[in-house]
Structure formats: structure tokens, C-alpha cells
Coordinates of C-alpha atoms and ligand atoms in Angstrom, one line a residue:
Chain A
M8 CA 70.0 -107.2 94.9
V9 CA 66.3 -107.4 94.3
K10 CA 65.9 -106.9 90.6
L11 CA 62.4 -106.3 89.2
I12 CA 62.5 -109.7 87.4
T13 CA 62.6 -111.2 90.9
H14 CA 60.0 -108.8 92.3
N15 CA 57.7 -109.9 89.4
L16 CA 57.7 -113.5 90.7
L17 CA 57.3 -112.8 94.5
C18 CA 54.0 -113.0 96.3
C19 CA 52.8 -112.7 99.9
H20 CA 52.2 -116.2 101.4
A21 CA 50.8 -115.2 104.8
R22 CA 47.6 -116.8 106.0
G23 CA 44.5 -115.8 104.0
C24 CA 46.5 -114.2 101.2
N25 CA 46.0 -115.7 97.8
Y26 CA 46.9 -114.8 94.2
P27 CA 46.1 -112.4 92.7
E28 CA 45.3 -110.1 95.7
N29 CA 48.7 -110.8 97.2
F30 CA 50.6 -109.5 94.1
P31 CA 52.5 -107.4 93.4
L32 CA 54.4 -106.6 96.6
V33 CA 54.8 -102.8 97.1
F34 CA 58.2 -101.3 97.6
R35 CA 58.4 -99.0 100.6
D36 CA 61.2 -97.3 102.6
V37 CA 63.7 -97.9 99.8
T38 CA 66.8 -96.3 101.2
Q39 CA 69.2 -97.8 98.7
L40 CA 68.6 -98.4 95.0
E41 CA 71.5 -99.1 92.7
V42 CA 71.7 -99.3 88.9
R43 CA 74.3 -101.8 87.8
E44 CA 75.2 -102.8 84.3
A45 CA 74.2 -106.4 83.5
D46 CA 75.0 -108.5 80.4
Y47 CA 72.3 -108.0 77.7
N48 CA 70.8 -111.1 76.3
A49 CA 68.1 -110.5 73.7
E50 CA 67.1 -114.1 73.3
F51 CA 66.5 -114.5 77.1
L52 CA 64.3 -111.4 77.2
Q53 CA 62.3 -112.2 74.1
K54 CA 61.5 -115.7 75.3
M55 CA 60.8 -115.0 79.0
M56 CA 58.7 -112.0 78.3
P57 CA 55.3 -113.9 78.1
R58 CA 55.9 -115.1 81.7
L59 CA 56.0 -111.6 83.1
E60 CA 53.0 -109.9 84.7
W61 CA 53.4 -106.8 82.5
K62 CA 51.2 -104.3 84.4
A63 CA 52.8 -105.1 87.7
L64 CA 56.3 -104.6 86.1
V65 CA 55.3 -101.2 84.5
D66 CA 53.6 -99.9 87.6
T67 CA 56.5 -101.0 89.9
A68 CA 59.1 -99.4 87.6
K69 CA 57.0 -96.2 87.7
Q70 CA 56.9 -96.2 91.5
L71 CA 60.7 -96.4 91.4
G72 CA 60.9 -93.5 89.0
D73 CA 61.4 -95.3 85.7
T74 CA 58.7 -94.6 83.1
S75 CA 60.4 -96.0 80.0
L76 CA 58.2 -99.0 79.5
P77 CA 54.9 -98.9 77.4
E78 CA 51.6 -99.7 79.2
E79 CA 50.9 -102.5 76.8
L80 CA 53.3 -105.3 76.1
P81 CA 54.5 -104.8 72.5
E82 CA 54.0 -107.4 69.8
G83 CA 55.7 -108.2 66.5
E84 CA 57.6 -105.2 65.0
A85 CA 57.3 -103.1 68.1
M86 CA 59.4 -105.6 70.0
D87 CA 62.6 -104.1 68.6
E88 CA 66.0 -103.7 70.0
E89 CA 65.2 -100.3 71.4
F90 CA 62.4 -101.8 73.4
L91 CA 64.4 -104.8 74.5
K92 CA 67.2 -102.6 75.8
K93 CA 64.7 -100.6 77.9
L94 CA 63.2 -103.9 79.2
H95 CA 66.7 -105.2 80.0
H96 CA 67.4 -102.1 82.0
V97 CA 64.2 -102.2 84.1
L98 CA 64.3 -106.0 84.7
M99 CA 68.0 -106.6 85.2
E100 CA 69.8 -103.4 86.1
I101 CA 67.7 -101.7 88.8
H102 CA 68.6 -103.3 92.2
I103 CA 66.9 -102.6 95.5
E104 CA 69.5 -103.0 98.2
E105 CA 67.8 -101.8 101.3
G106 CA 64.1 -101.3 102.0
A107 CA 61.0 -103.4 102.2
M108 CA 58.2 -105.0 100.2
H109 CA 54.6 -104.9 101.6
C110 CA 51.7 -107.2 100.7
P111 CA 49.0 -105.2 98.9
K112 CA 46.3 -107.2 100.8
C113 CA 47.5 -107.8 104.4
D114 CA 50.4 -105.2 104.5
H115 CA 52.8 -107.8 105.8
K116 CA 56.4 -106.4 105.5
Y117 CA 59.1 -108.4 103.9
P118 CA 62.4 -106.6 104.6
I119 CA 65.3 -106.3 102.2
L120 CA 68.7 -106.3 103.8
Q121 CA 71.9 -106.1 101.8
G122 CA 70.0 -107.0 98.7
I123 CA 68.4 -110.1 100.2
P124 CA 64.6 -110.1 100.7
N125 CA 63.5 -112.1 103.7
M126 CA 60.4 -114.1 102.7
L127 CA 60.3 -116.2 105.9
L128 CA 57.1 -116.0 108.0
A129 CA 56.6 -116.9 111.7
E130 CA 54.6 -120.1 112.4
H131 CA 51.5 -118.1 113.4
E132 CA 51.5 -116.1 110.2
I133 CA 51.4 -119.2 108.0
G134 CA 48.1 -120.2 106.5
R135 CA 48.3 -123.9 105.9
Chain B
M20 CA 83.4 -140.7 108.3
T21 CA 80.8 -142.5 110.3
L22 CA 77.4 -140.9 110.6
T23 CA 75.7 -141.1 114.0
A24 CA 72.3 -142.5 114.4
H25 CA 69.8 -140.5 116.5
D26 CA 69.4 -142.0 120.0
S27 CA 65.9 -142.4 121.4
S28 CA 65.8 -139.0 123.1
Q29 CA 67.0 -137.3 120.0
L30 CA 64.3 -139.1 117.9
E31 CA 61.7 -138.0 120.5
A32 CA 62.9 -134.4 120.3
L33 CA 62.7 -134.5 116.6
R34 CA 59.1 -135.8 116.7
Q35 CA 58.0 -133.3 119.3
D36 CA 59.3 -130.3 117.4
P37 CA 60.7 -131.0 113.9
A38 CA 61.1 -127.3 113.1
L39 CA 63.2 -126.7 116.2
H40 CA 65.3 -129.8 115.3
E41 CA 66.0 -128.4 111.9
S42 CA 66.6 -124.9 113.3
T43 CA 69.3 -126.3 115.7
Y44 CA 70.9 -129.0 113.5
V45 CA 70.5 -127.5 110.1
H46 CA 70.0 -123.7 109.9
A47 CA 72.2 -122.7 112.8
V48 CA 74.9 -125.1 111.6
Y49 CA 75.0 -123.8 108.1
D50 CA 75.1 -120.2 109.3
N51 CA 78.0 -121.1 111.4
I52 CA 80.0 -123.1 108.8
A53 CA 78.9 -121.0 105.7
D54 CA 82.4 -119.5 105.0
H55 CA 84.2 -122.8 105.5
F56 CA 81.6 -124.8 103.6
S57 CA 81.8 -122.5 100.6
Q58 CA 85.5 -123.1 100.2
T59 CA 85.0 -126.8 99.9
R60 CA 82.0 -127.4 97.6
Y61 CA 83.3 -129.1 94.5
K62 CA 82.1 -129.3 91.0
P63 CA 78.5 -129.8 89.9
W64 CA 77.0 -133.3 89.5
P65 CA 76.9 -134.3 85.8
I66 CA 73.1 -135.0 85.7
I67 CA 72.3 -131.6 87.2
A68 CA 74.6 -129.8 84.8
A69 CA 73.0 -131.7 81.8
F70 CA 69.5 -130.9 83.1
L71 CA 70.4 -127.1 83.2
A72 CA 72.0 -127.3 79.8
S73 CA 68.9 -128.9 78.3
L74 CA 66.5 -126.0 79.3
A75 CA 65.1 -123.8 76.5
P76 CA 66.5 -120.2 76.3
G77 CA 64.3 -117.8 78.3
S78 CA 63.6 -120.4 81.0
V79 CA 63.3 -118.9 84.5
G80 CA 64.0 -121.3 87.4
L81 CA 64.1 -121.7 91.1
D82 CA 67.0 -123.3 93.0
S83 CA 65.3 -124.2 96.2
G84 CA 68.0 -124.7 98.9
C85 CA 70.7 -123.1 96.8
G86 CA 73.3 -123.1 99.5
N87 CA 76.3 -121.2 98.4
G88 CA 74.9 -121.0 94.9
K89 CA 77.1 -123.4 93.1
Y90 CA 74.4 -124.1 90.4
L91 CA 73.5 -120.4 89.9
P92 CA 76.3 -119.8 87.4
L93 CA 75.1 -122.6 85.1
D94 CA 72.8 -120.3 83.3
Q95 CA 73.8 -120.9 79.7
E96 CA 75.7 -117.6 79.7
G97 CA 72.5 -115.7 80.5
K98 CA 70.1 -117.5 78.2
I99 CA 68.3 -118.9 81.2
M100 CA 68.0 -117.5 84.8
L101 CA 68.2 -119.3 88.1
L102 CA 66.9 -117.6 91.2
G103 CA 68.4 -119.0 94.4
M104 CA 66.5 -119.5 97.6
D105 CA 67.9 -120.7 101.0
R106 CA 67.2 -120.3 104.7
S107 CA 70.7 -119.6 105.7
I108 CA 71.7 -116.0 105.4
G109 CA 75.4 -117.0 105.7
L110 CA 75.2 -119.2 102.6
L111 CA 73.1 -116.6 100.7
A112 CA 75.8 -114.0 101.2
H113 CA 78.0 -116.4 99.2
A114 CA 75.3 -117.3 96.7
Q115 CA 74.7 -113.6 96.0
R116 CA 78.1 -113.5 94.2
A117 CA 78.4 -117.1 92.9
G118 CA 80.7 -117.4 89.9
G119 CA 81.9 -113.8 90.4
K120 CA 78.7 -112.2 89.3
G121 CA 75.6 -110.7 91.0
R122 CA 73.0 -113.4 91.5
E123 CA 69.4 -113.1 92.6
V124 CA 68.7 -114.7 95.9
V125 CA 65.9 -114.8 98.4
R126 CA 65.7 -116.0 102.0
G127 CA 62.9 -118.4 102.2
D128 CA 61.5 -121.7 103.3
A129 CA 61.6 -124.8 101.0
M130 CA 58.1 -125.9 102.3
R131 CA 56.5 -122.6 101.3
V132 CA 55.5 -121.0 98.0
C133 CA 56.3 -117.3 98.1
W134 CA 55.9 -117.0 94.3
R135 CA 53.1 -116.4 91.9
P136 CA 51.5 -119.9 91.3
E137 CA 53.4 -121.7 88.5
A138 CA 55.8 -118.7 88.2
F139 CA 58.7 -120.8 87.1
D140 CA 59.6 -122.9 84.1
F141 CA 61.7 -125.2 86.2
A142 CA 62.9 -125.9 89.7
I143 CA 65.9 -127.8 91.2
S144 CA 66.2 -129.0 94.8
I145 CA 69.7 -130.4 95.3
A146 CA 70.7 -131.9 98.7
T147 CA 68.0 -129.9 100.5
I148 CA 64.9 -132.1 101.2
H149 CA 67.0 -134.5 103.3
H150 CA 67.4 -131.8 105.9
L151 CA 63.7 -131.8 106.6
S152 CA 62.9 -134.1 109.6
T153 CA 59.5 -135.7 109.0
P154 CA 57.9 -137.4 106.0
E155 CA 55.1 -134.8 106.0
R156 CA 57.6 -131.9 105.8
R157 CA 59.6 -133.6 103.0
Q158 CA 56.4 -134.2 101.1
Q159 CA 55.3 -130.6 101.6
A160 CA 58.7 -129.4 100.1
I161 CA 58.0 -131.5 97.0
E162 CA 54.5 -130.0 96.7
A163 CA 56.0 -126.5 97.0
L164 CA 58.3 -127.3 94.1
L165 CA 55.5 -128.7 92.0
R166 CA 53.3 -125.7 92.8
S167 CA 56.1 -123.3 91.8
V168 CA 56.4 -124.5 88.2
S169 CA 54.2 -124.3 85.2
S170 CA 51.4 -126.8 85.0
T171 CA 51.9 -127.2 81.3
H172 CA 55.7 -127.6 81.0
G173 CA 57.3 -127.2 84.4
R174 CA 60.3 -129.4 85.0
V175 CA 61.7 -130.4 88.4
L176 CA 64.9 -132.1 89.5
I177 CA 65.3 -133.4 93.0
Y178 CA 68.5 -134.9 94.6
V179 CA 68.8 -136.3 98.1
W180 CA 71.4 -138.3 99.9
A181 CA 71.0 -142.1 99.8
T182 CA 71.4 -144.7 102.5
E183 CA 73.4 -146.5 99.8
Q184 CA 76.8 -144.8 99.8
D185 CA 79.7 -145.7 97.5
E186 CA 83.4 -145.8 98.5
L187 CA 83.9 -142.3 97.0
S188 CA 81.6 -140.7 99.5
K189 CA 83.7 -141.7 102.5
R190 CA 80.5 -141.8 104.5
T191 CA 79.3 -144.9 106.4
V192 CA 75.7 -145.2 107.4
P193 CA 75.2 -147.4 110.5
D194 CA 73.0 -150.5 110.3
D195 CA 69.6 -150.1 111.9
P196 CA 69.4 -152.5 115.0
E197 CA 65.6 -152.5 114.7
R198 CA 65.3 -153.5 111.1
A199 CA 67.4 -156.3 109.8
G200 CA 69.4 -155.5 106.6
K201 CA 68.4 -151.8 106.7
K202 CA 70.3 -148.7 107.5
V203 CA 69.4 -146.0 110.0
Q204 CA 67.9 -142.9 108.3
D205 CA 67.8 -140.1 110.8
V206 CA 71.5 -139.3 111.4
F207 CA 74.0 -136.6 112.3
V208 CA 76.7 -135.9 109.8
P209 CA 79.7 -134.2 111.3
W210 CA 81.2 -131.1 109.7
Q211 CA 84.9 -130.6 110.7
K212 CA 85.7 -126.9 110.8
T213 CA 89.3 -125.8 111.5
A214 CA 89.0 -122.6 113.5
V215 CA 92.1 -120.6 112.9
K216 CA 93.1 -118.7 116.1
G217 CA 92.9 -115.0 115.8
K218 CA 96.3 -113.3 115.6
G219 CA 97.9 -116.7 116.1
K220 CA 101.6 -117.1 115.6
E221 CA 102.7 -118.5 112.3
G222 CA 102.6 -122.3 112.2
E223 CA 100.2 -122.5 115.1
S224 CA 97.6 -125.1 114.3
G225 CA 93.9 -124.3 114.4
K226 CA 91.6 -126.1 116.7
Q227 CA 89.1 -128.5 115.3
E228 CA 85.4 -127.7 115.7
V229 CA 82.8 -130.4 115.0
H230 CA 79.3 -129.4 114.0
Q231 CA 76.6 -132.0 113.7
R232 CA 74.1 -131.6 110.8
Y233 CA 70.8 -133.4 110.7
Y234 CA 70.1 -135.6 107.6
H235 CA 67.4 -138.0 106.7
M236 CA 69.0 -140.6 104.4
F237 CA 66.7 -141.8 101.7
E238 CA 66.1 -145.5 101.0
K239 CA 65.6 -146.9 97.5
G240 CA 62.0 -146.1 96.4
E241 CA 61.4 -143.5 99.1
L242 CA 61.9 -140.4 97.0
R243 CA 59.6 -141.8 94.3
G244 CA 57.0 -142.7 97.0
L245 CA 57.0 -139.1 98.3
V246 CA 56.7 -137.7 94.8
E247 CA 53.7 -139.9 94.1
Q248 CA 52.1 -138.7 97.4
A249 CA 52.8 -135.1 96.6
G250 CA 51.4 -135.4 93.1
K251 CA 48.3 -137.1 94.4
S252 CA 47.6 -134.5 97.0
L253 CA 47.8 -131.8 94.3
G254 CA 45.4 -133.7 92.1
L255 CA 48.0 -134.8 89.6
Q256 CA 48.1 -138.1 87.8
V257 CA 51.5 -139.7 88.2
L258 CA 52.7 -141.3 84.9
E259 CA 55.7 -143.1 83.7
G260 CA 55.4 -141.9 80.1
A261 CA 53.9 -138.8 78.5
E262 CA 50.8 -140.5 77.1
G263 CA 47.3 -141.0 78.3
A264 CA 46.8 -138.4 81.0
A265 CA 43.1 -137.7 81.3
M266 CA 43.8 -135.2 84.1
P267 CA 46.7 -132.8 84.8
G268 CA 49.8 -135.0 84.8
L269 CA 53.1 -135.5 86.5
Q270 CA 55.5 -137.5 84.5
I271 CA 58.5 -139.2 86.0
V272 CA 61.1 -138.5 83.3
Q273 CA 64.0 -140.3 84.9
E274 CA 65.0 -141.5 88.3
G275 CA 68.0 -143.2 89.7
W276 CA 71.1 -143.3 91.9
E277 CA 74.2 -141.2 91.2
R278 CA 77.2 -141.0 93.4
S279 CA 75.4 -141.8 96.7
N280 CA 72.3 -139.7 95.9
W281 CA 68.8 -140.6 94.8
Y282 CA 67.4 -138.3 92.1
V283 CA 64.2 -137.9 90.2
E284 CA 63.3 -135.6 87.2
L285 CA 59.7 -134.6 86.8
L286 CA 57.6 -132.9 84.2
R287 CA 54.1 -131.4 84.7
H288 CA 51.8 -131.4 81.8
A289 CA 48.3 -130.5 80.8
P290 CA 45.7 -133.3 80.2
H291 CA 45.7 -134.8 76.8
R292 CA 42.5 -134.6 74.8
Ligands
ZN8 ZN1 49.6 -110.8 102.5

């Protein structure tokens, strides 16, 4: 169940890959995407929003076929319930069950199996 | 239950290839016992529950070494979020539906940072770092926690097993023959798994399987020492209180011993002017 909130946190950690070039990971070969209702919590969304990489979220949602989010993160009055409901849907209700995420820099593939992304690297792929 | 000290050949194997030692005596074992293990985990420790309850709404945190996900449901009914990470795919399958709801989990390595730098508001590491088999690897795991949380407000809580065990733990740590008055630290902890025979007749007793898990038992002061080393290597000034940090600081908020574990709570903060 890779939600976009999780995707917004993940980075490639292979040798030579550093932020921000290793972010965001790109979904590929998504063979199973599910939309599942989740409990809506406006307070959580409002307060965590500044921690998001907004452009990465909007672009990734678009790639998955959801164009409901505005290009710019709304402020003040524009951050109304209608907007928060859309954000809730994109962040918390879209799940990638099967597929992969690729590093935008080195193209390393992180597979997603039964909703669990495998972020492990082999010893020779590790930088440090 | 008596824990078994490593003999000299096991210690040598550990030193030769710590990753293999952990793979054999930690990862493979948890994958094997995951279903059974998940039936027996009891209620959360009070200090950990209080820590999670004290977080501001909107906080996003990492549970590094989440196991079967017993802490993932303590999310203030959705006001905060915990993302679980573990190495064992068997345990993650349980963590994924901890508390009867879908949970976000990732398969990963506690010594690595596969997140945006400082992506999280908080991180917890409960009964995980003691499965790493060298001081360098344990320190690296603490550094990974510190690098994963905000440098201005990131909070970290770490729990590890202690050589000092109380009566309730039912675990006995053997004395170290080489160091008077000290306990051995690199040990095997047996896990008893009752394997029920397939299609067995009613009343037929299952056979006992014993799996040995590797643990490094922490002595008094050892966790704090590692935290100080980790902070130093990241250029953080380690402080007892919140005042007086001229450079990026790492405050030790509380530390202590609870029910046979050593714990420490940390706070990262920006330099004061
Ligand atoms: Zn990469």
C-alpha cells in the first residue's frame, strides 16, 4: 500500500545519489493501483502540509492520472474543505499495490510487492 | 530463560562478517517466527505510549524496526502518522494491517536513510538497535535516525534491551568470565515456537522448535555513549538542557531504565542566537 504520502518521503540511497537529484522516485510498471477510503482528518492534513514537497506530489499524482491538485500550494482562504478533501484523496486513498519506483538519477529500481516497497540495497550499491 | 553467551568461534564469525551474522540470527529468524511472534506481543510500554501521545497533530514519524507494527496504531486517531520500516517481510505483512487498519510500511535497513533528509518530525526505534552486531553498526543506526528527523524540532526515542534484567523479564544474562562483575553482552535469545503438525489428530501435541536470535545487551551508559558519538559525527553539540547551543544541537531530553530496557529521548534543535 504505497500511498503518495509515503512516496513523498522516499529517496534513492544508492551510491552517488544525493538529495535533491534522487527525488522523487518515478512510478513505473504499475500493474495494480487501488483507491481505498481512508478516515479524513483535516487537522492532520493542515498541519503536515508544509512538510510536503508539493511539486513532487502534484506531478506524481498527474502521472497516475489524478489532476485534482493545484500547481501551487494554496494559502489562507484557498485552503478550504474542498481543497483538503482533494488532498486527502491523493495523499491517503490512492495505493500502489504492485509496480516499481525508479530513481530519477541512477534509475535504480525499487520494486513494490503486495503493497510493500523494497528499499534494501545490495552491499555494492551502497555509497557509504 | 537463560540467554547463551557467544562462544569464541561465534564471536569470531560475528567479527568477520557482522551482516551475515545478523542475516542468519536476526532476519532469517524473524521471517521464520513472524506469525507466532505476532500472536504474542503484548501491550505497548508506557513511556513509548506517552511519547506518541505527546506529539503535535500533523506530526509524521518513522518507526524504524517496526516489527509486527504494534506501535503503528498509536496515531492519536489519525492526528499523527507513523510509517513502519522493517527488514523482515514476514513481520511487515503483519504490520501492514496492525490494529485492523491499513498501515504504511516499507522494507528497509535501519542503518540507511532512504528518505528525504530530515523528512520526519519524529522517529522511534524500539528493540531494534540491539540486533546490530558491532558498535559501528549500532552507531550508524542512531545516525540514520538523527538524519531522518528535522534539524529544528525532530524528536527521537530509542529503546534497547539491558544487561540489567528484572524478575518480570524471566531472562537471565550470564556473567562474563572475562570481566569481573559484568554480564556478557553478545548473546543468543531462544524463541520457542510450537509447530503444530499439519493435519494432526486432535489432541496431538505440537513439537517444539527453538530459534536463536542474536542480541547485544546494553550496559548502563552504553546507549548514551553511542548517542554522543553519533551526534558528534553529525556535527551536533550534545546537551543536557535546551540552552546554550552555539551550533546545531542534540538535547538529551530523558534517559533511563524501564522494565529491563535502556531508553533515551532526544531532540534536535537549531543553534541559539
Ligand atoms: Zn539513485
